[in-house]
Short mmCIF file of C-alpha atoms in Angstrom, two decimals:
data_model
loop_
_atom_site.label_atom_id
_atom_site.label_comp_id
_atom_site.label_asym_id
_atom_site.label_seq_id
_atom_site.Cartn_x
_atom_site.Cartn_y
_atom_site.Cartn_z
CA MET A 428 -120.26 51.46 -28.85
CA ILE A 429 -121.94 50.45 -25.62
CA ALA A 430 -120.21 49.27 -22.45
CA VAL A 431 -121.72 46.40 -20.48
CA GLY A 432 -120.40 46.06 -16.93
CA ILE A 433 -121.26 42.92 -14.97
CA ASP A 434 -120.70 42.45 -11.25
CA VAL A 435 -120.72 38.69 -10.75
CA SER A 436 -121.91 36.93 -7.61
CA LYS A 437 -123.24 33.50 -6.75
CA SER A 438 -126.35 32.49 -8.73
CA LYS A 439 -126.98 36.06 -9.98
CA SER A 440 -125.18 39.07 -11.42
CA THR A 441 -125.82 42.80 -11.63
CA VAL A 442 -125.61 44.35 -15.10
CA ALA A 443 -125.19 48.01 -16.06
CA ILE A 444 -125.04 49.38 -19.62
CA LEU A 445 -123.54 52.72 -20.67
CA ASN A 446 -123.66 54.56 -23.98
CA GLY A 447 -120.52 55.65 -25.76
CA ASP A 448 -120.79 59.15 -24.27
CA GLY A 449 -120.92 57.78 -20.71
CA SER A 450 -124.66 58.22 -20.19
CA ILE A 451 -126.64 55.38 -18.66
CA ARG A 452 -128.43 53.28 -21.24
CA ALA A 453 -129.79 50.73 -18.76
CA LYS A 454 -129.79 51.21 -15.01
CA PRO A 455 -128.24 48.34 -13.02
CA PHE A 456 -130.50 45.30 -12.94
CA ASP A 457 -130.12 41.74 -11.67
CA VAL A 458 -129.80 38.71 -13.93
CA HIS A 459 -130.12 35.27 -12.37
CA HIS A 460 -127.94 32.50 -13.76
CA VAL A 461 -130.78 30.59 -15.37
CA ALA A 462 -131.24 29.86 -19.06
CA ASP A 463 -134.18 32.19 -19.81
CA GLU A 464 -132.75 35.26 -18.08
CA LEU A 465 -129.29 34.79 -19.62
CA GLN A 466 -130.86 34.41 -23.06
CA ALA A 467 -132.90 37.57 -22.48
CA LEU A 468 -129.69 39.47 -21.65
CA VAL A 469 -127.98 38.15 -24.78
CA ASP A 470 -130.96 39.12 -26.94
CA TYR A 471 -131.06 42.62 -25.43
CA ILE A 472 -127.37 43.20 -26.21
CA LYS A 473 -127.75 41.85 -29.74
CA ARG A 474 -130.69 44.17 -30.45
CA THR A 475 -128.53 47.24 -29.89
CA SER A 476 -127.27 48.89 -33.05
CA GLU A 477 -123.81 49.57 -31.63
CA PRO A 478 -120.98 47.08 -30.99
CA PRO A 479 -120.81 46.04 -27.33
CA THR A 480 -117.82 45.84 -24.99
CA ILE A 481 -118.72 43.34 -22.26
CA LEU A 482 -116.56 43.30 -19.16
CA MET A 483 -116.74 41.25 -15.95
CA GLU A 484 -114.51 39.93 -13.20
CA PRO A 485 -113.61 36.20 -13.11
CA THR A 486 -115.12 35.39 -9.71
CA SER A 487 -114.26 31.79 -8.79
CA HIS A 488 -116.57 29.63 -10.95
CA TYR A 489 -119.58 31.93 -10.61
CA HIS A 490 -118.91 33.74 -13.90
CA TYR A 491 -118.91 30.57 -16.02
CA PRO A 492 -122.66 30.62 -16.87
CA LEU A 493 -122.36 34.16 -18.22
CA LEU A 494 -119.14 33.36 -20.06
CA LYS A 495 -120.74 30.33 -21.69
CA ALA A 496 -123.84 32.28 -22.74
CA PHE A 497 -121.80 35.08 -24.34
CA THR A 498 -119.31 32.82 -26.15
CA GLU A 499 -122.10 30.62 -27.55
CA ALA A 500 -123.83 33.77 -28.80
CA GLU A 501 -120.51 34.93 -30.35
CA LEU A 502 -120.49 38.13 -28.30
CA PRO A 503 -117.05 39.51 -27.36
CA VAL A 504 -116.56 39.31 -23.59
CA CYS A 505 -113.50 40.46 -21.64
CA LEU A 506 -112.30 39.47 -18.19
CA ILE A 507 -110.49 41.79 -15.79
CA ASN A 508 -108.46 41.04 -12.70
CA PRO A 509 -110.60 41.84 -9.63
CA TYR A 510 -107.66 43.56 -7.92
CA GLN A 511 -107.16 45.81 -10.93
CA MET A 512 -110.82 46.75 -10.76
CA LYS A 513 -110.51 47.44 -7.03
CA LYS A 514 -107.59 49.82 -7.57
CA TYR A 515 -109.58 51.58 -10.30
CA GLY A 516 -112.40 52.11 -7.79
CA ASP A 517 -109.95 53.56 -5.25
CA THR A 518 -109.72 56.71 -7.36
CA GLU A 519 -113.19 57.73 -6.17
CA LEU A 520 -113.26 60.11 -3.22
CA ARG A 521 -116.50 58.84 -1.74
CA LYS A 522 -116.27 55.14 -0.96
CA ALA A 523 -119.40 53.06 -1.48
CA LYS A 524 -119.75 49.33 -2.09
CA THR A 525 -122.91 47.93 -3.63
CA ASP A 526 -123.47 45.56 -6.53
CA LYS A 527 -125.15 48.32 -8.54
CA ARG A 528 -122.27 50.76 -8.07
CA ASP A 529 -119.76 48.02 -8.87
CA SER A 530 -121.52 47.18 -12.14
CA LEU A 531 -121.52 50.87 -13.14
CA ARG A 532 -117.83 51.11 -12.22
CA ILE A 533 -117.00 48.09 -14.37
CA ALA A 534 -118.98 49.52 -17.29
CA GLN A 535 -117.15 52.86 -16.91
CA TYR A 536 -113.82 51.03 -16.97
CA ALA A 537 -114.88 49.16 -20.13
CA LEU A 538 -115.75 52.47 -21.74
CA GLU A 539 -112.46 54.14 -20.84
CA LYS A 540 -110.15 51.17 -21.48
CA SER A 541 -111.89 49.49 -24.41
CA TYR A 542 -108.80 49.95 -26.57
CA SER A 543 -106.69 47.78 -24.23
CA LEU A 544 -109.19 45.02 -23.41
CA ILE A 545 -108.61 41.61 -25.00
CA PRO A 546 -111.71 39.45 -25.68
CA TYR A 547 -111.90 35.94 -24.31
CA THR A 548 -111.19 33.27 -26.95
CA PRO A 549 -111.85 29.51 -27.14
CA GLN A 550 -108.08 28.98 -26.86
CA ASP A 551 -108.28 30.50 -23.39
CA GLN A 552 -110.48 27.57 -22.36
CA LYS A 553 -107.53 25.19 -22.58
CA TYR A 554 -105.51 27.37 -20.23
CA GLU A 555 -108.55 27.65 -17.98
CA ASP A 556 -108.89 23.85 -17.92
CA LEU A 557 -105.20 23.51 -17.08
CA ARG A 558 -105.50 25.99 -14.23
CA PHE A 559 -108.61 24.23 -12.93
CA LEU A 560 -106.82 20.88 -12.95
CA SER A 561 -103.77 22.48 -11.32
CA ARG A 562 -105.88 23.66 -8.38
CA GLN A 563 -107.55 20.24 -8.13
CA TYR A 564 -104.13 18.58 -8.17
CA SER A 565 -102.98 20.84 -5.35
CA GLN A 566 -106.02 19.84 -3.28
CA ARG A 567 -105.35 16.12 -3.81
CA ILE A 568 -101.72 16.57 -2.78
CA SER A 569 -102.86 18.43 0.35
CA THR A 570 -105.17 15.55 1.21
CA LEU A 571 -102.34 13.10 0.56
CA THR A 572 -99.99 15.03 2.84
CA VAL A 573 -102.50 15.08 5.71
CA ALA A 574 -103.17 11.35 5.31
CA LYS A 575 -99.44 10.56 5.36
CA VAL A 576 -98.92 12.61 8.52
CA GLN A 577 -101.83 10.83 10.23
CA LEU A 578 -100.53 7.43 9.12
CA LEU A 579 -97.03 8.11 10.42
CA SER A 580 -98.51 9.27 13.72
CA LEU A 581 -100.42 5.99 14.09
CA LEU A 582 -97.34 3.96 13.19
CA ASP A 583 -95.49 5.54 16.10
CA GLU A 584 -97.92 3.68 18.36
CA THR A 585 -98.41 0.42 16.46
CA MET A 586 -95.10 -0.05 14.60
CA PRO A 587 -92.56 2.40 16.07
CA GLY A 588 -89.46 2.81 13.89
CA ILE A 589 -90.76 0.84 10.90
CA THR A 590 -90.23 3.76 8.50
CA THR A 591 -86.48 3.66 9.19
CA ILE A 592 -86.41 0.27 7.46
CA LEU A 593 -89.34 0.49 5.05
CA PRO A 594 -89.76 4.05 3.75
CA LEU A 595 -93.15 5.42 2.78
CA LYS A 596 -93.04 5.64 -1.02
CA SER A 597 -96.47 7.00 -1.82
CA ARG A 598 -95.63 7.90 -5.43
CA ASP A 599 -96.29 4.24 -6.35
CA PRO A 600 -98.77 2.98 -3.72
CA ASP A 601 -99.37 -0.38 -5.42
CA ASN A 602 -95.68 -1.26 -5.09
CA CYS A 603 -95.00 0.41 -1.75
CA VAL A 604 -93.80 -2.36 0.60
CA LEU A 605 -94.68 -0.34 3.71
CA LEU A 606 -98.33 0.13 2.74
CA ARG A 607 -98.69 -3.58 1.98
CA PHE A 608 -96.86 -4.41 5.20
CA ILE A 609 -99.26 -2.32 7.29
CA LYS A 610 -102.31 -3.90 5.66
CA ARG A 611 -100.96 -7.40 6.23
CA PHE A 612 -99.50 -7.29 9.75
CA LYS A 613 -101.42 -4.41 11.45
CA SER A 614 -98.94 -4.03 14.37
CA PHE A 615 -95.76 -5.38 15.93
CA ASP A 616 -97.82 -7.28 18.51
CA VAL A 617 -99.30 -9.39 15.70
CA ILE A 618 -95.79 -10.19 14.42
CA ARG A 619 -94.60 -11.24 17.89
CA LYS A 620 -97.43 -13.78 18.13
CA MET A 621 -96.58 -15.16 14.68
CA GLY A 622 -93.01 -16.03 15.58
CA LYS A 623 -89.83 -15.55 13.60
CA THR A 624 -90.11 -18.33 11.01
CA ARG A 625 -93.76 -17.76 10.17
CA PHE A 626 -93.25 -13.99 9.92
CA LEU A 627 -90.23 -14.25 7.61
CA ASP A 628 -92.05 -16.65 5.29
CA SER A 629 -95.11 -14.41 5.19
CA TYR A 630 -92.95 -11.33 4.63
CA GLN A 631 -91.17 -12.91 1.64
CA VAL A 632 -94.53 -13.72 0.02
CA LEU A 633 -95.59 -10.10 0.51
CA VAL A 634 -92.37 -8.67 -0.97
CA LYS A 635 -92.66 -10.80 -4.12
CA LYS A 636 -95.85 -8.87 -5.00
CA THR A 637 -93.89 -5.61 -5.26
CA LYS A 638 -91.06 -4.34 -7.45
CA ASP A 639 -88.75 -3.46 -4.58
CA ARG A 640 -85.58 -5.52 -5.10
CA PHE A 641 -84.06 -4.66 -1.74
CA ALA A 642 -87.02 -5.15 0.58
CA GLY A 643 -86.60 -8.94 0.71
CA SER A 644 -83.37 -8.69 2.70
CA LYS A 645 -84.94 -6.51 5.39
CA GLY A 646 -87.13 -9.14 7.04
CA LEU A 647 -84.65 -10.08 9.79
CA ALA A 648 -83.99 -6.41 10.64
CA ILE A 649 -87.73 -5.82 10.94
CA TYR A 650 -88.14 -8.78 13.29
CA GLU A 651 -85.30 -7.54 15.50
CA LEU A 652 -87.02 -4.14 15.61
CA VAL A 653 -90.28 -5.85 16.61
CA LEU A 654 -88.62 -7.59 19.58
CA SER A 655 -87.01 -4.36 20.86
CA SER A 656 -89.98 -2.02 20.34
CA VAL A 657 -92.69 -0.97 22.77
CA THR A 658 -96.15 -0.49 21.25
CA THR A 659 -98.89 1.53 22.93
CA ARG A 660 -101.91 0.66 20.76
CA GLY A 661 -100.69 -2.51 19.11
CA GLU A 662 -103.65 -4.80 19.80
CA ASN A 663 -106.33 -2.13 19.69
CA PRO A 664 -108.84 -2.96 16.89
CA LEU A 665 -109.80 0.71 16.58
CA SER A 666 -106.20 1.61 15.81
CA ALA A 667 -106.05 -1.11 13.17
CA MET A 668 -109.25 0.16 11.56
CA THR A 669 -108.12 3.82 11.39
CA GLN A 670 -104.66 2.74 10.23
CA ASP A 671 -106.14 0.78 7.33
CA GLN A 672 -108.28 3.80 6.44
CA CYS A 673 -105.19 6.02 6.33
CA VAL A 674 -103.45 3.51 4.04
CA ASP A 675 -106.46 3.50 1.71
CA LEU A 676 -106.62 7.30 1.79
CA VAL A 677 -102.92 7.63 0.93
CA SER A 678 -103.30 5.22 -1.97
CA THR A 679 -106.53 6.80 -3.27
CA SER A 680 -105.23 10.38 -3.00
CA GLN A 681 -102.01 9.53 -4.82
CA LYS A 682 -103.85 7.75 -7.64
CA ALA A 683 -106.30 10.67 -7.95
CA ALA A 684 -103.42 13.14 -8.15
CA ASP A 685 -101.67 11.00 -10.78
CA GLU A 686 -104.84 10.80 -12.86
CA ILE A 687 -105.27 14.59 -12.77
CA ASN A 688 -101.61 15.09 -13.70
CA LEU A 689 -102.03 12.74 -16.67
CA GLN A 690 -104.98 14.78 -17.96
CA MET A 691 -102.95 17.96 -17.50
CA ARG A 692 -100.13 16.55 -19.62
CA ILE A 693 -102.56 15.52 -22.37
CA ILE A 694 -103.93 19.08 -22.57
CA ALA A 695 -100.51 20.72 -22.26
CA GLU A 696 -99.03 18.69 -25.11
CA THR A 697 -101.50 20.31 -27.53
CA MET A 698 -99.99 23.75 -26.86
CA PRO A 699 -96.87 24.84 -28.77
CA GLU A 700 -95.15 26.58 -25.84
CA TYR A 701 -95.26 23.43 -23.70
CA LYS A 702 -92.33 21.94 -25.61
CA VAL A 703 -90.32 25.07 -24.87
CA LEU A 704 -91.19 24.90 -21.19
CA ARG A 705 -90.57 21.15 -20.97
CA SER A 706 -87.11 21.54 -22.52
CA MET A 707 -85.96 23.86 -19.73
CA ALA A 708 -83.87 22.32 -16.93
CA GLY A 709 -85.80 21.39 -13.80
CA VAL A 710 -89.21 21.23 -15.51
CA GLY A 711 -90.75 17.77 -15.54
CA ASP A 712 -94.08 16.16 -16.31
CA ARG A 713 -95.54 17.36 -13.01
CA LEU A 714 -94.39 20.98 -12.85
CA GLY A 715 -94.59 21.70 -16.59
CA PRO A 716 -98.41 21.58 -16.96
CA ILE A 717 -98.85 23.43 -13.65
CA ILE A 718 -96.63 26.33 -14.74
CA LEU A 719 -98.26 26.46 -18.18
CA GLY A 720 -101.74 26.52 -16.67
CA GLU A 721 -100.88 29.22 -14.13
CA ILE A 722 -99.23 31.46 -16.75
CA GLY A 723 -101.92 31.01 -19.38
CA ASP A 724 -101.47 32.52 -22.82
CA ILE A 725 -97.95 33.95 -22.91
CA ARG A 726 -98.99 36.49 -25.55
CA ARG A 727 -101.00 38.51 -23.04
CA PHE A 728 -97.76 39.73 -21.43
CA HIS A 729 -95.83 42.51 -23.12
CA SER A 730 -92.45 41.49 -21.63
CA GLY A 731 -90.67 39.08 -19.33
CA LYS A 732 -90.80 41.77 -16.69
CA ALA A 733 -94.60 41.77 -16.87
CA LEU A 734 -94.60 37.97 -16.49
CA ASN A 735 -92.50 38.27 -13.34
CA ALA A 736 -94.89 40.92 -12.02
CA TYR A 737 -97.79 38.52 -12.64
CA ALA A 738 -95.97 35.92 -10.55
CA GLY A 739 -95.41 38.45 -7.77
CA ASN A 740 -91.67 38.06 -8.22
CA ASP A 741 -90.94 41.68 -9.07
CA ALA A 742 -89.44 44.33 -6.79
CA PRO A 743 -91.15 47.62 -7.76
CA PRO A 744 -88.91 50.69 -7.38
CA TYR A 745 -89.54 53.13 -4.55
CA GLN A 746 -88.22 56.67 -4.96
CA SER A 747 -89.26 60.00 -3.46
CA GLY A 748 -87.28 63.23 -3.74
CA GLN A 749 -83.65 62.52 -2.96
CA PHE A 750 -84.43 59.09 -1.48
CA GLU A 751 -84.21 55.97 -3.61
CA SER A 752 -84.54 52.53 -2.02
CA ARG A 753 -81.97 49.98 -3.17
CA ASN A 754 -83.01 47.06 -0.96
CA ARG A 755 -86.46 46.05 -2.13
CA HIS A 756 -88.31 42.79 -1.44
CA ILE A 757 -90.39 40.99 -4.05
CA SER A 758 -93.97 42.23 -4.11
CA LYS A 759 -95.68 38.80 -3.69
CA ARG A 760 -98.66 40.52 -5.31
CA GLY A 761 -99.39 38.01 -8.01
CA ASN A 762 -100.02 34.33 -8.60
CA PRO A 763 -98.71 32.37 -5.56
CA ALA A 764 -99.25 28.98 -7.24
CA LEU A 765 -97.01 30.02 -10.16
CA ARG A 766 -94.38 31.39 -7.80
CA LYS A 767 -94.38 28.16 -5.78
CA ALA A 768 -94.09 25.94 -8.88
CA CYS A 769 -91.18 27.98 -10.22
CA PHE A 770 -89.45 27.80 -6.84
CA GLU A 771 -89.76 24.00 -6.99
CA VAL A 772 -88.10 24.11 -10.43
CA MET A 773 -85.14 25.90 -8.87
CA GLN A 774 -84.94 23.21 -6.20
CA ALA A 775 -84.97 20.51 -8.89
CA LEU A 776 -81.98 21.87 -10.83
CA THR A 777 -79.26 19.21 -10.72
CA LYS A 778 -76.08 20.89 -11.94
CA PRO A 779 -76.79 21.28 -15.68
CA GLN A 780 -73.49 23.00 -16.41
CA ASP A 781 -74.66 24.65 -19.66
CA ASP A 782 -78.01 25.92 -18.33
CA PRO A 783 -78.11 29.72 -17.97
CA VAL A 784 -80.59 29.61 -15.08
CA TYR A 785 -78.42 27.25 -13.06
CA LEU A 786 -75.30 29.30 -13.77
CA PHE A 787 -77.14 32.43 -12.64
CA LEU A 788 -78.32 30.64 -9.48
CA LEU A 789 -74.77 29.48 -8.78
CA LYS A 790 -73.49 33.02 -9.24
CA LYS A 791 -75.99 34.41 -6.71
CA GLU A 792 -75.10 31.72 -4.18
CA GLN A 793 -71.40 32.48 -4.59
CA GLU A 794 -72.16 36.15 -3.97
CA GLY A 795 -73.44 35.13 -0.55
CA LYS A 796 -77.13 35.71 -1.22
CA PRO A 797 -79.52 33.97 1.22
CA TYR A 798 -81.10 30.72 0.04
CA ASN A 799 -84.53 32.12 -0.80
CA VAL A 800 -83.14 35.31 -2.34
CA ALA A 801 -80.89 33.35 -4.69
CA LYS A 802 -83.73 30.99 -5.66
CA MET A 803 -86.20 33.80 -6.41
CA ALA A 804 -83.58 35.69 -8.41
CA ALA A 805 -83.15 32.53 -10.50
CA VAL A 806 -86.96 32.32 -10.88
CA ASN A 807 -86.84 35.83 -12.36
CA LYS A 808 -84.21 34.65 -14.85
CA PHE A 809 -86.19 31.49 -15.61
CA LEU A 810 -89.40 33.36 -16.43
CA ARG A 811 -87.60 35.89 -18.62
CA ILE A 812 -85.91 33.14 -20.63
CA TYR A 813 -89.16 31.21 -20.98
CA TYR A 814 -90.97 34.33 -22.16
CA ALA A 815 -88.36 35.06 -24.81
CA ARG A 816 -88.30 31.50 -26.11
CA ALA A 817 -92.08 31.08 -26.11
CA MET A 818 -92.73 34.38 -27.88
CA GLU A 819 -90.45 33.27 -30.73
CA LEU A 820 -93.08 30.66 -31.61
CA TYR A 821 -95.68 33.36 -32.33
CA LYS A 822 -93.52 35.74 -34.38
#
């Protein structure tokens, strides 16, 4: 066999090829991510008389051109965690960091660990798409959060106290009375000039366009709030402009996040383990696809313990001589997005009396464990149960 090690970077990669005995077959050379050079690399590998083991690190989206070229050419390509590769390089006494040395190091790893490397498959693309959408969803939610904070800050100056009567329900922006209210009335100063009768009539027309059954009875309370409030930028046209922009941004960000979540559910429903995950207490249409995308193919883990380690929710033992630590913290060396999503599942548990995860969480809380400790212990239980149930599908 030959080992092909690829150090990926933006727009180009460095490739090194070793023979089966460890000798250098091709010294490290650069390959730009353009069609002709990628095809030349594929042709060179195919011309060799020995089966290749191709290994590279998944570096953001920079490795996708290489991955596409190899999969279309039906060449087996493996991906390795960059941190795992870094720890492998730490065994060298003399530290040196160049693209050429990294490519040789990756090729050496492929040669030594070829028996344990798992080639990338088309099925992995679905998990990759889910993870991509999960990260995009997180970005949209971050944008939504910032826009909501900015909007609430502006309302403190134009409509102080309005959110105590009309809450900000951004999950359904088209039917959120507050967002429509802001667009229509701009500030409390505008309402004062309208007068009580005209405002109440206009408010009832606005409420009829939404699905909120209780908002119609709040008009008088809003007008009383208007009369008692002090605005600081009520009649400022610049405030009205930026306020309208924040409303539009909240609405657009929420709709974008919902659209991404819908696509995630469509992909997730084609995978057999999604039904197992969705049937577990606390997992809904939003968290289910996120967890599935962050975990990926469950078959790549040899145990539930390994899955917890991937999430960074394990507490590795520490023992030396006569000393053995019994109070270890979780490593947090893993997938933070998966750990966060699982923590949200624990927060969403609503007393399912027959659910083993909830009973375990309740037990830890009764033992006096701190809030976060109890929740992360339940996450450990949750991932172990999911692993066991999902693996039954593939036996």
